[in-house]
PDB file of N, CA and C in Angstrom:
ATOM      1  N   GLN U   1      -3.443  31.677 -21.058  1.00  0.00           N
ATOM      2  CA  GLN U   1      -2.818  31.236 -19.821  1.00  0.00           C
ATOM      3  C   GLN U   1      -3.309  32.097 -18.666  1.00  0.00           C
ATOM      4  N   VAL U   2      -3.605  31.434 -17.562  1.00  0.00           N
ATOM      5  CA  VAL U   2      -4.116  32.117 -16.372  1.00  0.00           C
ATOM      6  C   VAL U   2      -3.060  32.095 -15.279  1.00  0.00           C
ATOM      7  N   GLN U   3      -2.920  33.203 -14.585  1.00  0.00           N
ATOM      8  CA  GLN U   3      -2.031  33.278 -13.427  1.00  0.00           C
ATOM      9  C   GLN U   3      -2.838  33.679 -12.198  1.00  0.00           C
ATOM     10  N   LEU U   4      -2.503  33.065 -11.075  1.00  0.00           N
ATOM     11  CA  LEU U   4      -3.149  33.366  -9.804  1.00  0.00           C
ATOM     12  C   LEU U   4      -2.076  33.811  -8.819  1.00  0.00           C
ATOM     13  N   VAL U   5      -2.327  34.942  -8.171  1.00  0.00           N
ATOM     14  CA  VAL U   5      -1.370  35.454  -7.192  1.00  0.00           C
ATOM     15  C   VAL U   5      -2.085  35.599  -5.859  1.00  0.00           C
ATOM     16  N   GLU U   6      -1.562  34.897  -4.851  1.00  0.00           N
ATOM     17  CA  GLU U   6      -2.155  34.892  -3.515  1.00  0.00           C
ATOM     18  C   GLU U   6      -1.349  35.792  -2.586  1.00  0.00           C
ATOM     19  N   SER U   7      -2.022  36.282  -1.566  1.00  0.00           N
ATOM     20  CA  SER U   7      -1.349  37.052  -0.528  1.00  0.00           C
ATOM     21  C   SER U   7      -2.163  36.987   0.750  1.00  0.00           C
ATOM     22  N   GLY U   8      -1.523  37.360   1.856  1.00  0.00           N
ATOM     23  CA  GLY U   8      -2.242  37.492   3.106  1.00  0.00           C
ATOM     24  C   GLY U   8      -1.945  36.456   4.164  1.00  0.00           C
ATOM     25  N   GLY U   9      -1.128  35.454   3.846  1.00  0.00           N
ATOM     26  CA  GLY U   9      -0.797  34.462   4.857  1.00  0.00           C
ATOM     27  C   GLY U   9       0.131  35.026   5.914  1.00  0.00           C
ATOM     28  N   GLY U  10       0.386  34.200   6.942  1.00  0.00           N
ATOM     29  CA  GLY U  10       1.294  34.637   7.984  1.00  0.00           C
ATOM     30  C   GLY U  10       1.112  33.833   9.249  1.00  0.00           C
ATOM     31  N   LEU U  11       1.706  34.363  10.318  1.00  0.00           N
ATOM     32  CA  LEU U  11       1.642  33.736  11.639  1.00  0.00           C
ATOM     33  C   LEU U  11       0.632  34.489  12.496  1.00  0.00           C
ATOM     34  N   VAL U  12      -0.264  33.749  13.119  1.00  0.00           N
ATOM     35  CA  VAL U  12      -1.284  34.368  13.962  1.00  0.00           C
ATOM     36  C   VAL U  12      -1.525  33.487  15.173  1.00  0.00           C
ATOM     37  N   GLN U  13      -1.910  34.097  16.274  1.00  0.00           N
ATOM     38  CA  GLN U  13      -2.199  33.340  17.494  1.00  0.00           C
ATOM     39  C   GLN U  13      -3.582  32.695  17.400  1.00  0.00           C
ATOM     40  N   PRO U  14      -3.789  31.619  18.128  1.00  0.00           N
ATOM     41  CA  PRO U  14      -5.127  31.013  18.161  1.00  0.00           C
ATOM     42  C   PRO U  14      -6.184  32.050  18.552  1.00  0.00           C
ATOM     43  N   GLY U  15      -7.311  32.002  17.851  1.00  0.00           N
ATOM     44  CA  GLY U  15      -8.369  32.979  18.064  1.00  0.00           C
ATOM     45  C   GLY U  15      -8.250  34.214  17.197  1.00  0.00           C
ATOM     46  N   GLY U  16      -7.134  34.346  16.508  1.00  0.00           N
ATOM     47  CA  GLY U  16      -6.908  35.518  15.667  1.00  0.00           C
ATOM     48  C   GLY U  16      -7.548  35.396  14.302  1.00  0.00           C
ATOM     49  N   SER U  17      -7.279  36.405  13.471  1.00  0.00           N
ATOM     50  CA  SER U  17      -7.878  36.475  12.140  1.00  0.00           C
ATOM     51  C   SER U  17      -6.821  36.767  11.087  1.00  0.00           C
ATOM     52  N   LEU U  18      -7.104  36.297   9.888  1.00  0.00           N
ATOM     53  CA  LEU U  18      -6.307  36.623   8.708  1.00  0.00           C
ATOM     54  C   LEU U  18      -7.245  36.740   7.519  1.00  0.00           C
ATOM     55  N   ARG U  19      -6.817  37.506   6.536  1.00  0.00           N
ATOM     56  CA  ARG U  19      -7.573  37.621   5.294  1.00  0.00           C
ATOM     57  C   ARG U  19      -6.658  37.297   4.121  1.00  0.00           C
ATOM     58  N   LEU U  20      -7.032  36.278   3.355  1.00  0.00           N
ATOM     59  CA  LEU U  20      -6.283  35.895   2.171  1.00  0.00           C
ATOM     60  C   LEU U  20      -6.931  36.513   0.939  1.00  0.00           C
ATOM     61  N   SER U  21      -6.087  36.855  -0.028  1.00  0.00           N
ATOM     62  CA  SER U  21      -6.569  37.377  -1.310  1.00  0.00           C
ATOM     63  C   SER U  21      -5.937  36.589  -2.439  1.00  0.00           C
ATOM     64  N   CYS U  22      -6.671  36.470  -3.527  1.00  0.00           N
ATOM     65  CA  CYS U  22      -6.162  35.793  -4.710  1.00  0.00           C
ATOM     66  C   CYS U  22      -6.717  36.511  -5.936  1.00  0.00           C
ATOM     67  N   THR U  23      -5.805  36.983  -6.779  1.00  0.00           N
ATOM     68  CA  THR U  23      -6.208  37.690  -7.988  1.00  0.00           C
ATOM     69  C   THR U  23      -5.793  36.892  -9.219  1.00  0.00           C
ATOM     70  N   ALA U  24      -6.738  36.700 -10.109  1.00  0.00           N
ATOM     71  CA  ALA U  24      -6.492  35.964 -11.341  1.00  0.00           C
ATOM     72  C   ALA U  24      -6.314  36.933 -12.505  1.00  0.00           C
ATOM     73  N   SER U  25      -5.412  36.566 -13.403  1.00  0.00           N
ATOM     74  CA  SER U  25      -5.204  37.363 -14.616  1.00  0.00           C
ATOM     75  C   SER U  25      -5.055  36.423 -15.803  1.00  0.00           C
ATOM     76  N   GLY U  26      -5.297  36.975 -16.990  1.00  0.00           N
ATOM     77  CA  GLY U  26      -5.226  36.149 -18.194  1.00  0.00           C
ATOM     78  C   GLY U  26      -6.612  35.954 -18.785  1.00  0.00           C
ATOM     79  N   GLN U  27      -6.747  34.866 -19.557  1.00  0.00           N
ATOM     80  CA  GLN U  27      -8.012  34.599 -20.224  1.00  0.00           C
ATOM     81  C   GLN U  27      -8.949  33.859 -19.263  1.00  0.00           C
ATOM     82  N   ILE U  28      -9.950  34.566 -18.797  1.00  0.00           N
ATOM     83  CA  ILE U  28     -10.881  34.027 -17.816  1.00  0.00           C
ATOM     84  C   ILE U  28     -12.283  34.058 -18.386  1.00  0.00           C
ATOM     85  N   PHE U  29     -12.949  32.906 -18.342  1.00  0.00           N
ATOM     86  CA  PHE U  29     -14.281  32.787 -18.889  1.00  0.00           C
ATOM     87  C   PHE U  29     -15.320  32.852 -17.767  1.00  0.00           C
ATOM     88  N   THR U  30     -16.514  33.257 -18.146  1.00  0.00           N
ATOM     89  CA  THR U  30     -17.649  33.289 -17.223  1.00  0.00           C
ATOM     90  C   THR U  30     -18.721  32.360 -17.759  1.00  0.00           C
ATOM     91  N   PRO U  31     -19.358  31.519 -16.956  1.00  0.00           N
ATOM     92  CA  PRO U  31     -19.184  31.437 -15.502  1.00  0.00           C
ATOM     93  C   PRO U  31     -17.900  30.708 -15.120  1.00  0.00           C
ATOM     94  N   ASN U  32     -17.486  30.911 -13.879  1.00  0.00           N
ATOM     95  CA  ASN U  32     -16.299  30.229 -13.400  1.00  0.00           C
ATOM     96  C   ASN U  32     -16.422  29.968 -11.896  1.00  0.00           C
ATOM     97  N   TYR U  33     -15.436  29.306 -11.403  1.00  0.00           N
ATOM     98  CA  TYR U  33     -15.435  28.857 -10.002  1.00  0.00           C
ATOM     99  C   TYR U  33     -14.078  29.224  -9.410  1.00  0.00           C
ATOM    100  N   MET U  34     -14.061  29.795  -8.218  1.00  0.00           N
ATOM    101  CA  MET U  34     -12.812  30.044  -7.510  1.00  0.00           C
ATOM    102  C   MET U  34     -12.924  29.446  -6.121  1.00  0.00           C
ATOM    103  N   GLY U  35     -11.863  28.833  -5.696  1.00  0.00           N
ATOM    104  CA  GLY U  35     -11.897  28.177  -4.404  1.00  0.00           C
ATOM    105  C   GLY U  35     -10.591  28.293  -3.658  1.00  0.00           C
ATOM    106  N   TRP U  36     -10.671  28.084  -2.369  1.00  0.00           N
ATOM    107  CA  TRP U  36      -9.496  28.005  -1.501  1.00  0.00           C
ATOM    108  C   TRP U  36      -9.367  26.573  -1.006  1.00  0.00           C
ATOM    109  N   TYR U  37      -8.174  26.048  -1.142  1.00  0.00           N
ATOM    110  CA  TYR U  37      -7.848  24.716  -0.653  1.00  0.00           C
ATOM    111  C   TYR U  37      -6.685  24.852   0.307  1.00  0.00           C
ATOM    112  N   ARG U  38      -6.472  23.833   1.120  1.00  0.00           N
ATOM    113  CA  ARG U  38      -5.317  23.856   2.005  1.00  0.00           C
ATOM    114  C   ARG U  38      -4.716  22.472   2.121  1.00  0.00           C
ATOM    115  N   GLN U  39      -3.425  22.477   2.418  1.00  0.00           N
ATOM    116  CA  GLN U  39      -2.710  21.220   2.594  1.00  0.00           C
ATOM    117  C   GLN U  39      -1.770  21.350   3.776  1.00  0.00           C
ATOM    118  N   ALA U  40      -2.027  20.526   4.778  1.00  0.00           N
ATOM    119  CA  ALA U  40      -1.168  20.468   5.951  1.00  0.00           C
ATOM    120  C   ALA U  40      -0.114  19.389   5.733  1.00  0.00           C
ATOM    121  N   PRO U  41       1.018  19.463   6.448  1.00  0.00           N
ATOM    122  CA  PRO U  41       2.076  18.450   6.280  1.00  0.00           C
ATOM    123  C   PRO U  41       1.552  17.044   6.510  1.00  0.00           C
ATOM    124  N   GLY U  42       1.823  16.163   5.557  1.00  0.00           N
ATOM    125  CA  GLY U  42       1.414  14.775   5.687  1.00  0.00           C
ATOM    126  C   GLY U  42      -0.043  14.502   5.384  1.00  0.00           C
ATOM    127  N   LYS U  43      -0.766  15.527   4.949  1.00  0.00           N
ATOM    128  CA  LYS U  43      -2.187  15.350   4.663  1.00  0.00           C
ATOM    129  C   LYS U  43      -2.491  15.700   3.207  1.00  0.00           C
ATOM    130  N   GLN U  44      -3.646  15.240   2.761  1.00  0.00           N
ATOM    131  CA  GLN U  44      -4.072  15.560   1.396  1.00  0.00           C
ATOM    132  C   GLN U  44      -4.622  16.977   1.321  1.00  0.00           C
ATOM    133  N   ARG U  45      -4.556  17.528   0.137  1.00  0.00           N
ATOM    134  CA  ARG U  45      -5.138  18.848  -0.092  1.00  0.00           C
ATOM    135  C   ARG U  45      -6.654  18.727   0.027  1.00  0.00           C
ATOM    136  N   GLU U  46      -7.267  19.704   0.710  1.00  0.00           N
ATOM    137  CA  GLU U  46      -8.700  19.662   0.920  1.00  0.00           C
ATOM    138  C   GLU U  46      -9.326  21.006   0.599  1.00  0.00           C
ATOM    139  N   LEU U  47     -10.594  20.936   0.190  1.00  0.00           N
ATOM    140  CA  LEU U  47     -11.348  22.144  -0.083  1.00  0.00           C
ATOM    141  C   LEU U  47     -11.675  22.855   1.228  1.00  0.00           C
ATOM    142  N   VAL U  48     -11.472  24.155   1.244  1.00  0.00           N
ATOM    143  CA  VAL U  48     -11.846  24.975   2.398  1.00  0.00           C
ATOM    144  C   VAL U  48     -13.151  25.714   2.108  1.00  0.00           C
ATOM    145  N   ALA U  49     -13.174  26.420   0.978  1.00  0.00           N
ATOM    146  CA  ALA U  49     -14.358  27.193   0.605  1.00  0.00           C
ATOM    147  C   ALA U  49     -14.297  27.484  -0.883  1.00  0.00           C
ATOM    148  N   SER U  50     -15.475  27.649  -1.479  1.00  0.00           N
ATOM    149  CA  SER U  50     -15.528  27.939  -2.910  1.00  0.00           C
ATOM    150  C   SER U  50     -16.645  28.930  -3.190  1.00  0.00           C
ATOM    151  N   ALA U  51     -16.515  29.611  -4.317  1.00  0.00           N
ATOM    152  CA  ALA U  51     -17.526  30.583  -4.730  1.00  0.00           C
ATOM    153  C   ALA U  51     -17.575  30.613  -6.248  1.00  0.00           C
ATOM    154  N   THR U  52     -18.762  30.559  -6.784  1.00  0.00           N
ATOM    155  CA  THR U  52     -18.921  30.668  -8.232  1.00  0.00           C
ATOM    156  C   THR U  52     -19.089  32.139  -8.623  1.00  0.00           C
ATOM    157  N   SER U  53     -18.925  32.409  -9.886  1.00  0.00           N
ATOM    158  CA  SER U  53     -19.116  33.784 -10.367  1.00  0.00           C
ATOM    159  C   SER U  53     -20.577  34.205 -10.259  1.00  0.00           C
ATOM    160  N   GLY U  54     -21.459  33.225 -10.108  1.00  0.00           N
ATOM    161  CA  GLY U  54     -22.875  33.533  -9.932  1.00  0.00           C
ATOM    162  C   GLY U  54     -23.288  33.803  -8.506  1.00  0.00           C
ATOM    163  N   GLY U  55     -22.341  33.580  -7.558  1.00  0.00           N
ATOM    164  CA  GLY U  55     -22.628  33.927  -6.177  1.00  0.00           C
ATOM    165  C   GLY U  55     -22.845  32.760  -5.226  1.00  0.00           C
ATOM    166  N   SER U  56     -22.829  31.530  -5.731  1.00  0.00           N
ATOM    167  CA  SER U  56     -22.992  30.378  -4.841  1.00  0.00           C
ATOM    168  C   SER U  56     -21.706  30.118  -4.075  1.00  0.00           C
ATOM    169  N   THR U  57     -21.847  29.747  -2.816  1.00  0.00           N
ATOM    170  CA  THR U  57     -20.689  29.455  -1.985  1.00  0.00           C
ATOM    171  C   THR U  57     -20.839  28.096  -1.315  1.00  0.00           C
ATOM    172  N   ASP U  58     -19.698  27.547  -0.916  1.00  0.00           N
ATOM    173  CA  ASP U  58     -19.683  26.272  -0.218  1.00  0.00           C
ATOM    174  C   ASP U  58     -18.507  26.277   0.743  1.00  0.00           C
ATOM    175  N   TYR U  59     -18.671  25.575   1.876  1.00  0.00           N
ATOM    176  CA  TYR U  59     -17.638  25.556   2.907  1.00  0.00           C
ATOM    177  C   TYR U  59     -17.425  24.136   3.421  1.00  0.00           C
ATOM    178  N   ALA U  60     -16.198  23.865   3.815  1.00  0.00           N
ATOM    179  CA  ALA U  60     -15.934  22.643   4.555  1.00  0.00           C
ATOM    180  C   ALA U  60     -16.577  22.764   5.925  1.00  0.00           C
ATOM    181  N   ASN U  61     -17.046  21.651   6.459  1.00  0.00           N
ATOM    182  CA  ASN U  61     -17.713  21.682   7.766  1.00  0.00           C
ATOM    183  C   ASN U  61     -16.790  22.241   8.846  1.00  0.00           C
ATOM    184  N   SER U  62     -15.506  21.996   8.720  1.00  0.00           N
ATOM    185  CA  SER U  62     -14.556  22.397   9.754  1.00  0.00           C
ATOM    186  C   SER U  62     -14.371  23.913   9.847  1.00  0.00           C
ATOM    187  N   VAL U  63     -14.805  24.651   8.819  1.00  0.00           N
ATOM    188  CA  VAL U  63     -14.603  26.103   8.836  1.00  0.00           C
ATOM    189  C   VAL U  63     -15.916  26.882   8.829  1.00  0.00           C
ATOM    190  N   LYS U  64     -17.030  26.201   8.741  1.00  0.00           N
ATOM    191  CA  LYS U  64     -18.322  26.891   8.717  1.00  0.00           C
ATOM    192  C   LYS U  64     -18.505  27.728   9.973  1.00  0.00           C
ATOM    193  N   GLY U  65     -18.937  28.964   9.779  1.00  0.00           N
ATOM    194  CA  GLY U  65     -19.143  29.869  10.899  1.00  0.00           C
ATOM    195  C   GLY U  65     -17.907  30.637  11.295  1.00  0.00           C
ATOM    196  N   ARG U  66     -16.741  30.241  10.764  1.00  0.00           N
ATOM    197  CA  ARG U  66     -15.492  30.938  11.101  1.00  0.00           C
ATOM    198  C   ARG U  66     -14.874  31.624   9.874  1.00  0.00           C
ATOM    199  N   PHE U  67     -15.002  31.000   8.719  1.00  0.00           N
ATOM    200  CA  PHE U  67     -14.411  31.528   7.490  1.00  0.00           C
ATOM    201  C   PHE U  67     -15.514  32.040   6.577  1.00  0.00           C
ATOM    202  N   THR U  68     -15.179  33.082   5.821  1.00  0.00           N
ATOM    203  CA  THR U  68     -16.105  33.630   4.842  1.00  0.00           C
ATOM    204  C   THR U  68     -15.379  33.865   3.525  1.00  0.00           C
ATOM    205  N   ILE U  69     -15.923  33.311   2.451  1.00  0.00           N
ATOM    206  CA  ILE U  69     -15.362  33.535   1.123  1.00  0.00           C
ATOM    207  C   ILE U  69     -16.191  34.600   0.419  1.00  0.00           C
ATOM    208  N   SER U  70     -15.509  35.457  -0.324  1.00  0.00           N
ATOM    209  CA  SER U  70     -16.199  36.482  -1.096  1.00  0.00           C
ATOM    210  C   SER U  70     -15.429  36.742  -2.382  1.00  0.00           C
ATOM    211  N   ARG U  71     -16.100  37.366  -3.324  1.00  0.00           N
ATOM    212  CA  ARG U  71     -15.485  37.619  -4.629  1.00  0.00           C
ATOM    213  C   ARG U  71     -15.772  39.034  -5.089  1.00  0.00           C
ATOM    214  N   ASP U  72     -14.814  39.564  -5.839  1.00  0.00           N
ATOM    215  CA  ASP U  72     -15.009  40.789  -6.596  1.00  0.00           C
ATOM    216  C   ASP U  72     -14.807  40.388  -8.056  1.00  0.00           C
ATOM    217  N   ASN U  73     -15.907  40.131  -8.751  1.00  0.00           N
ATOM    218  CA  ASN U  73     -15.799  39.616 -10.110  1.00  0.00           C
ATOM    219  C   ASN U  73     -15.151  40.616 -11.064  1.00  0.00           C
ATOM    220  N   ALA U  74     -15.365  41.894 -10.820  1.00  0.00           N
ATOM    221  CA  ALA U  74     -14.771  42.917 -11.681  1.00  0.00           C
ATOM    222  C   ALA U  74     -13.249  42.891 -11.601  1.00  0.00           C
ATOM    223  N   LYS U  75     -12.722  42.462 -10.462  1.00  0.00           N
ATOM    224  CA  LYS U  75     -11.276  42.399 -10.246  1.00  0.00           C
ATOM    225  C   LYS U  75     -10.736  40.982 -10.355  1.00  0.00           C
ATOM    226  N   ASN U  76     -11.614  40.020 -10.643  1.00  0.00           N
ATOM    227  CA  ASN U  76     -11.202  38.606 -10.688  1.00  0.00           C
ATOM    228  C   ASN U  76     -10.447  38.212  -9.425  1.00  0.00           C
ATOM    229  N   THR U  77     -10.977  38.653  -8.312  1.00  0.00           N
ATOM    230  CA  THR U  77     -10.319  38.435  -7.023  1.00  0.00           C
ATOM    231  C   THR U  77     -11.264  37.711  -6.074  1.00  0.00           C
ATOM    232  N   VAL U  78     -10.697  36.759  -5.338  1.00  0.00           N
ATOM    233  CA  VAL U  78     -11.441  36.044  -4.312  1.00  0.00           C
ATOM    234  C   VAL U  78     -10.724  36.251  -2.984  1.00  0.00           C
ATOM    235  N   TYR U  79     -11.514  36.383  -1.932  1.00  0.00           N
ATOM    236  CA  TYR U  79     -10.986  36.617  -0.595  1.00  0.00           C
ATOM    237  C   TYR U  79     -11.424  35.483   0.332  1.00  0.00           C
ATOM    238  N   LEU U  80     -10.635  35.257   1.352  1.00  0.00           N
ATOM    239  CA  LEU U  80     -11.012  34.326   2.400  1.00  0.00           C
ATOM    240  C   LEU U  80     -10.745  35.003   3.737  1.00  0.00           C
ATOM    241  N   GLN U  81     -11.817  35.398   4.400  1.00  0.00           N
ATOM    242  CA  GLN U  81     -11.704  35.974   5.735  1.00  0.00           C
ATOM    243  C   GLN U  81     -11.745  34.826   6.735  1.00  0.00           C
ATOM    244  N   MET U  82     -10.691  34.708   7.508  1.00  0.00           N
ATOM    245  CA  MET U  82     -10.575  33.612   8.466  1.00  0.00           C
ATOM    246  C   MET U  82     -10.564  34.174   9.881  1.00  0.00           C
ATOM    247  N   ASN U  83     -11.576  33.835  10.649  1.00  0.00           N
ATOM    248  CA  ASN U  83     -11.695  34.281  12.033  1.00  0.00           C
ATOM    249  C   ASN U  83     -11.620  33.084  12.975  1.00  0.00           C
ATOM    250  N   SER U  84     -11.395  33.368  14.231  1.00  0.00           N
ATOM    251  CA  SER U  84     -11.338  32.317  15.268  1.00  0.00           C
ATOM    252  C   SER U  84     -10.420  31.178  14.831  1.00  0.00           C
ATOM    253  N   LEU U  85      -9.247  31.541  14.380  1.00  0.00           N
ATOM    254  CA  LEU U  85      -8.322  30.542  13.850  1.00  0.00           C
ATOM    255  C   LEU U  85      -7.857  29.581  14.939  1.00  0.00           C
ATOM    256  N   LYS U  86      -7.653  28.327  14.513  1.00  0.00           N
ATOM    257  CA  LYS U  86      -7.231  27.265  15.408  1.00  0.00           C
ATOM    258  C   LYS U  86      -5.897  26.698  14.921  1.00  0.00           C
ATOM    259  N   PRO U  87      -5.139  26.076  15.796  1.00  0.00           N
ATOM    260  CA  PRO U  87      -3.880  25.459  15.351  1.00  0.00           C
ATOM    261  C   PRO U  87      -4.076  24.470  14.196  1.00  0.00           C
ATOM    262  N   GLU U  88      -5.197  23.787  14.186  1.00  0.00           N
ATOM    263  CA  GLU U  88      -5.462  22.825  13.109  1.00  0.00           C
ATOM    264  C   GLU U  88      -5.752  23.485  11.762  1.00  0.00           C
ATOM    265  N   ASP U  89      -5.862  24.802  11.739  1.00  0.00           N
ATOM    266  CA  ASP U  89      -5.996  25.516  10.459  1.00  0.00           C
ATOM    267  C   ASP U  89      -4.643  25.754   9.795  1.00  0.00           C
ATOM    268  N   THR U  90      -3.569  25.429  10.496  1.00  0.00           N
ATOM    269  CA  THR U  90      -2.234  25.604   9.949  1.00  0.00           C
ATOM    270  C   THR U  90      -2.048  24.758   8.701  1.00  0.00           C
ATOM    271  N   ALA U  91      -1.652  25.407   7.607  1.00  0.00           N
ATOM    272  CA  ALA U  91      -1.490  24.712   6.330  1.00  0.00           C
ATOM    273  C   ALA U  91      -0.997  25.714   5.293  1.00  0.00           C
ATOM    274  N   VAL U  92      -0.645  25.194   4.130  1.00  0.00           N
ATOM    275  CA  VAL U  92      -0.448  26.045   2.961  1.00  0.00           C
ATOM    276  C   VAL U  92      -1.796  26.176   2.271  1.00  0.00           C
ATOM    277  N   TYR U  93      -2.213  27.392   2.033  1.00  0.00           N
ATOM    278  CA  TYR U  93      -3.508  27.653   1.410  1.00  0.00           C
ATOM    279  C   TYR U  93      -3.294  28.000  -0.063  1.00  0.00           C
ATOM    280  N   TYR U  94      -4.059  27.310  -0.912  1.00  0.00           N
ATOM    281  CA  TYR U  94      -3.951  27.484  -2.356  1.00  0.00           C
ATOM    282  C   TYR U  94      -5.258  28.011  -2.927  1.00  0.00           C
ATOM    283  N   CYS U  95      -5.126  28.879  -3.892  1.00  0.00           N
ATOM    284  CA  CYS U  95      -6.264  29.390  -4.627  1.00  0.00           C
ATOM    285  C   CYS U  95      -6.391  28.603  -5.931  1.00  0.00           C
ATOM    286  N   LYS U  96      -7.614  28.320  -6.322  1.00  0.00           N
ATOM    287  CA  LYS U  96      -7.866  27.595  -7.568  1.00  0.00           C
ATOM    288  C   LYS U  96      -8.953  28.298  -8.358  1.00  0.00           C
ATOM    289  N   LEU U  97      -8.733  28.344  -9.663  1.00  0.00           N
ATOM    290  CA  LEU U  97      -9.731  28.865 -10.589  1.00  0.00           C
ATOM    291  C   LEU U  97     -10.090  27.767 -11.576  1.00  0.00           C
ATOM    292  N   PHE U  98     -11.385  27.515 -11.750  1.00  0.00           N
ATOM    293  CA  PHE U  98     -11.851  26.613 -12.794  1.00  0.00           C
ATOM    294  C   PHE U  98     -12.580  27.469 -13.821  1.00  0.00           C
ATOM    295  N   SER U  99     -11.998  27.541 -15.020  1.00  0.00           N
ATOM    296  CA  SER U  99     -12.534  28.399 -16.061  1.00  0.00           C
ATOM    297  C   SER U  99     -12.192  27.800 -17.415  1.00  0.00           C
ATOM    298  N   GLY U 100     -13.176  27.784 -18.320  1.00  0.00           N
ATOM    299  CA  GLY U 100     -12.894  27.244 -19.637  1.00  0.00           C
ATOM    300  C   GLY U 100     -12.479  25.783 -19.599  1.00  0.00           C
ATOM    301  N   PHE U 101     -13.067  25.038 -18.644  1.00  0.00           N
ATOM    302  CA  PHE U 101     -12.803  23.600 -18.474  1.00  0.00           C
ATOM    303  C   PHE U 101     -11.367  23.308 -18.051  1.00  0.00           C
ATOM    304  N   ARG U 102     -10.698  24.297 -17.461  1.00  0.00           N
ATOM    305  CA  ARG U 102      -9.331  24.108 -17.003  1.00  0.00           C
ATOM    306  C   ARG U 102      -9.170  24.571 -15.565  1.00  0.00           C
ATOM    307  N   ASP U 103      -8.304  23.867 -14.841  1.00  0.00           N
ATOM    308  CA  ASP U 103      -7.930  24.266 -13.494  1.00  0.00           C
ATOM    309  C   ASP U 103      -6.638  25.063 -13.535  1.00  0.00           C
ATOM    310  N   SER U 104      -6.595  26.129 -12.742  1.00  0.00           N
ATOM    311  CA  SER U 104      -5.366  26.875 -12.541  1.00  0.00           C
ATOM    312  C   SER U 104      -5.164  27.053 -11.048  1.00  0.00           C
ATOM    313  N   TRP U 105      -3.912  26.951 -10.610  1.00  0.00           N
ATOM    314  CA  TRP U 105      -3.607  27.026  -9.179  1.00  0.00           C
ATOM    315  C   TRP U 105      -2.617  28.140  -8.897  1.00  0.00           C
ATOM    316  N   GLY U 106      -2.772  28.737  -7.713  1.00  0.00           N
ATOM    317  CA  GLY U 106      -1.788  29.680  -7.232  1.00  0.00           C
ATOM    318  C   GLY U 106      -0.601  28.956  -6.620  1.00  0.00           C
ATOM    319  N   GLN U 107       0.361  29.739  -6.181  1.00  0.00           N
ATOM    320  CA  GLN U 107       1.606  29.162  -5.657  1.00  0.00           C
ATOM    321  C   GLN U 107       1.487  28.749  -4.191  1.00  0.00           C
ATOM    322  N   GLY U 108       0.441  29.208  -3.537  1.00  0.00           N
ATOM    323  CA  GLY U 108       0.221  28.858  -2.137  1.00  0.00           C
ATOM    324  C   GLY U 108       0.758  29.919  -1.196  1.00  0.00           C
ATOM    325  N   THR U 109       0.090  30.050  -0.061  1.00  0.00           N
ATOM    326  CA  THR U 109       0.528  30.965   0.990  1.00  0.00           C
ATOM    327  C   THR U 109       0.405  30.259   2.330  1.00  0.00           C
ATOM    328  N   GLN U 110       1.437  30.383   3.141  1.00  0.00           N
ATOM    329  CA  GLN U 110       1.493  29.667   4.424  1.00  0.00           C
ATOM    330  C   GLN U 110       0.666  30.396   5.474  1.00  0.00           C
ATOM    331  N   VAL U 111      -0.166  29.644   6.159  1.00  0.00           N
ATOM    332  CA  VAL U 111      -0.898  30.138   7.325  1.00  0.00           C
ATOM    333  C   VAL U 111      -0.478  29.284   8.511  1.00  0.00           C
ATOM    334  N   THR U 112       0.040  29.928   9.549  1.00  0.00           N
ATOM    335  CA  THR U 112       0.471  29.232  10.754  1.00  0.00           C
ATOM    336  C   THR U 112      -0.260  29.820  11.944  1.00  0.00           C
ATOM    337  N   VAL U 113      -0.955  28.954  12.675  1.00  0.00           N
ATOM    338  CA  VAL U 113      -1.696  29.369  13.864  1.00  0.00           C
ATOM    339  C   VAL U 113      -0.995  28.757  15.069  1.00  0.00           C
ATOM    340  N   SER U 114      -0.358  29.610  15.843  1.00  0.00           N
ATOM    341  CA  SER U 114       0.440  29.109  16.960  1.00  0.00           C
ATOM    342  C   SER U 114       0.624  30.208  17.989  1.00  0.00           C
ATOM    343  N   SER U 115       0.711  29.786  19.248  1.00  0.00           N
ATOM    344  CA  SER U 115       0.992  30.747  20.310  1.00  0.00           C
ATOM    345  C   SER U 115       2.490  30.806  20.596  1.00  0.00           C
TER     346      SER U 115
END
């Protein structure tokens, strides 16, 4: 069984920055995939950014140039550095791990961008 614990959400003004962290524990296989998704009220959950254990990354077009995903494989931790935040980035952000042909999700952390 895999557990994911997220942290780092909060309230920030437009143009500000936040850094999210997600640490996985349990039986984790390599190679694997970790990603950040978000879900705003009334909208579907969408991919924000992803990173494989091999170092490949991918970003949604809406966050390219503003968000950076990184990983510490030794700690089974993925980070999401979010800069130049906009009100439309407001959502619950979820961490996902794909390992051993299974998906595991974190509990989510709220990010609110508002003045």
